[in-house]
Amino acid sequence: FVKNFTASGGKFLYCEQEKDAYEFLAQIAKESHLNSIFCNESNLQSILQKAGIKVLAENVKSADAFCSSCEYLISFNGGIMITANQTMGNKLSDLPETFITVARTSQIVENLRSGLTGIRNKYSGNIPSQITTIKGPLKASSPEEAGGSTCNKEVYLLLLEDQL
């Protein structure tokens, strides 16, 4: 997963413990000059606040960055699988230029089929809309080469270890 994700321009940060995430988030905010990050997930808001970052839970357009969880991490193409549950129904183009995802190692699956099966099982009959995979900002010469959606955003992935 990591090799394919970083090959598309995504920025990967491994966190053995949650406190590692606080340090990385503070560093990202400082280096990217982020004053506020939009996040509507309470568990992630707590992590952002512990990193000393101003969190916005309303008005995504006024934030410098967007932070969310994901559904799955797709190994074969290095994509981050998200749905309308993470983006709150917003199009990716309507979100801030910096996109931060916090995921756990248990969310890594082999391929798109595994991710879609997981979504189908998780939401049993109430499948969310806008299922897509995002990667870093590098453009492939063809959609086949991309193997998923590249987006023109700075994409950070903080991967928290949960299987130690």
XYZ file of C-alpha atoms in Angstrom:
164
model
C 0.000 0.000 0.000
C 2.588 2.568 1.093
C 4.718 2.183 -2.048
C 1.704 2.703 -4.333
C 0.304 5.587 -2.250
C 3.567 7.529 -2.147
C 4.223 6.844 -5.854
C 1.118 8.912 -6.622
C 2.428 11.814 -4.547
C 0.632 11.035 -1.291
C 2.446 11.825 1.945
C 2.556 8.899 4.350
C 3.180 9.103 8.093
C 3.256 5.980 10.272
C 2.106 6.344 13.876
C 2.966 3.529 16.241
C 1.028 5.315 19.002
C -1.681 7.981 18.926
C 0.698 10.565 20.415
C 2.804 10.233 17.242
C -0.211 11.552 15.326
C -0.318 14.705 17.501
C 3.284 15.494 16.634
C 2.851 14.799 12.900
C -0.351 16.878 12.712
C 1.304 19.809 14.459
C 4.227 19.517 12.026
C 1.882 19.377 8.977
C -0.030 22.426 10.225
C 3.197 24.378 10.753
C 4.847 23.408 7.439
C 1.679 23.937 5.373
C 0.647 27.120 7.224
C -2.707 25.664 8.265
C -4.615 27.859 10.698
C -7.727 25.702 10.907
C -8.751 22.207 9.869
C -12.321 21.133 9.174
C -13.305 17.864 10.843
C -16.737 16.593 11.867
C -15.629 13.313 13.477
C -15.392 13.630 17.277
C -12.584 11.071 17.693
C -10.446 12.917 15.117
C -11.376 16.349 16.526
C -9.860 15.184 19.814
C -6.610 14.158 18.090
C -6.428 17.498 16.228
C -7.072 19.476 19.413
C -4.357 17.527 21.264
C -2.027 18.554 18.428
C -2.881 22.200 19.168
C -4.858 22.722 15.953
C -7.979 24.884 15.640
C -10.805 22.581 14.551
C -13.827 23.767 12.574
C -16.953 21.596 12.582
C -18.971 23.896 10.342
C -18.324 25.790 7.109
C -15.794 23.566 5.364
C -15.032 26.338 2.837
C -13.454 28.554 5.520
C -10.941 25.866 6.611
C -7.361 25.528 5.377
C -7.525 21.722 5.389
C -9.969 18.825 5.641
C -9.461 15.871 7.975
C -11.430 12.632 8.002
C -11.239 8.911 8.506
C -11.677 6.556 5.568
C -13.461 3.323 4.803
C -10.456 1.319 3.612
C -6.907 1.589 2.268
C -6.557 -0.286 -1.020
C -3.188 -2.049 -1.312
C -3.035 -2.774 -5.029
C -3.337 0.868 -6.122
C -2.451 2.853 -2.991
C -5.891 4.460 -2.857
C -7.794 5.761 0.147
C -11.425 4.615 -0.137
C -13.852 7.247 1.086
C -17.604 7.799 0.798
C -20.116 10.578 1.369
C -19.884 9.627 5.065
C -16.398 11.145 5.194
C -16.990 14.103 2.845
C -20.502 14.836 4.165
C -21.734 14.706 0.589
C -19.316 17.398 -0.624
C -17.515 16.877 -3.912
C -13.750 16.525 -3.553
C -13.336 19.703 -5.608
C -15.330 21.633 -2.962
C -13.004 20.612 -0.129
C -9.824 22.468 0.939
C -6.577 21.835 -0.940
C -5.017 19.908 1.945
C -6.691 16.554 2.662
C -5.627 14.658 5.788
C -6.807 11.104 6.399
C -6.354 9.244 9.654
C -6.631 5.469 9.236
C -5.739 2.309 11.119
C -3.646 -0.606 9.923
C -6.698 -2.893 10.204
C -8.322 -0.898 7.368
C -5.810 -2.094 4.764
C -7.412 -4.460 2.259
C -6.001 -6.073 -0.857
C -8.209 -4.641 -3.595
C -11.317 -2.633 -4.501
C -13.536 -5.717 -4.326
C -12.502 -6.294 -0.697
C -13.178 -2.654 0.137
C -16.588 -2.662 -1.526
C -17.501 -5.952 0.172
C -16.477 -4.402 3.488
C -18.677 -1.355 2.843
C -21.593 -3.565 1.841
C -21.222 -5.610 5.057
C -20.638 -2.577 7.293
C -23.661 -0.621 6.074
C -25.910 -3.641 5.312
C -28.408 -2.308 2.800
C -27.793 1.394 3.466
C -24.675 1.829 1.326
C -23.327 5.402 1.291
C -23.039 7.342 -1.965
C -19.946 8.852 -3.581
C -17.681 5.834 -3.063
C -14.285 6.723 -4.496
C -10.593 6.216 -3.916
C -8.219 9.144 -3.689
C -4.480 9.257 -4.077
C -1.888 11.969 -4.293
C -1.736 14.809 -6.794
C 0.399 13.180 -9.504
C -1.333 12.840 -12.840
C -1.089 9.587 -14.734
C -0.989 9.632 -18.519
C -4.189 7.588 -18.681
C -7.047 6.611 -16.340
C -5.952 2.963 -16.610
C -2.483 3.881 -15.406
C -3.943 5.823 -12.478
C -5.871 2.784 -11.229
C -8.099 5.105 -9.210
C -8.789 8.769 -8.751
C -5.883 11.109 -8.380
C -6.869 14.445 -6.943
C -5.151 17.779 -7.199
C -4.836 18.094 -3.433
C -2.044 17.595 -0.932
C -3.012 14.194 0.453
C -1.623 13.145 3.837
C -2.241 9.766 5.418
C -1.550 9.172 9.090
C -1.630 5.429 9.611
C -2.173 4.460 13.234
C -1.033 1.039 14.346
C -3.886 -0.924 15.900
C -2.570 -4.463 15.595
C 0.400 -4.464 17.964
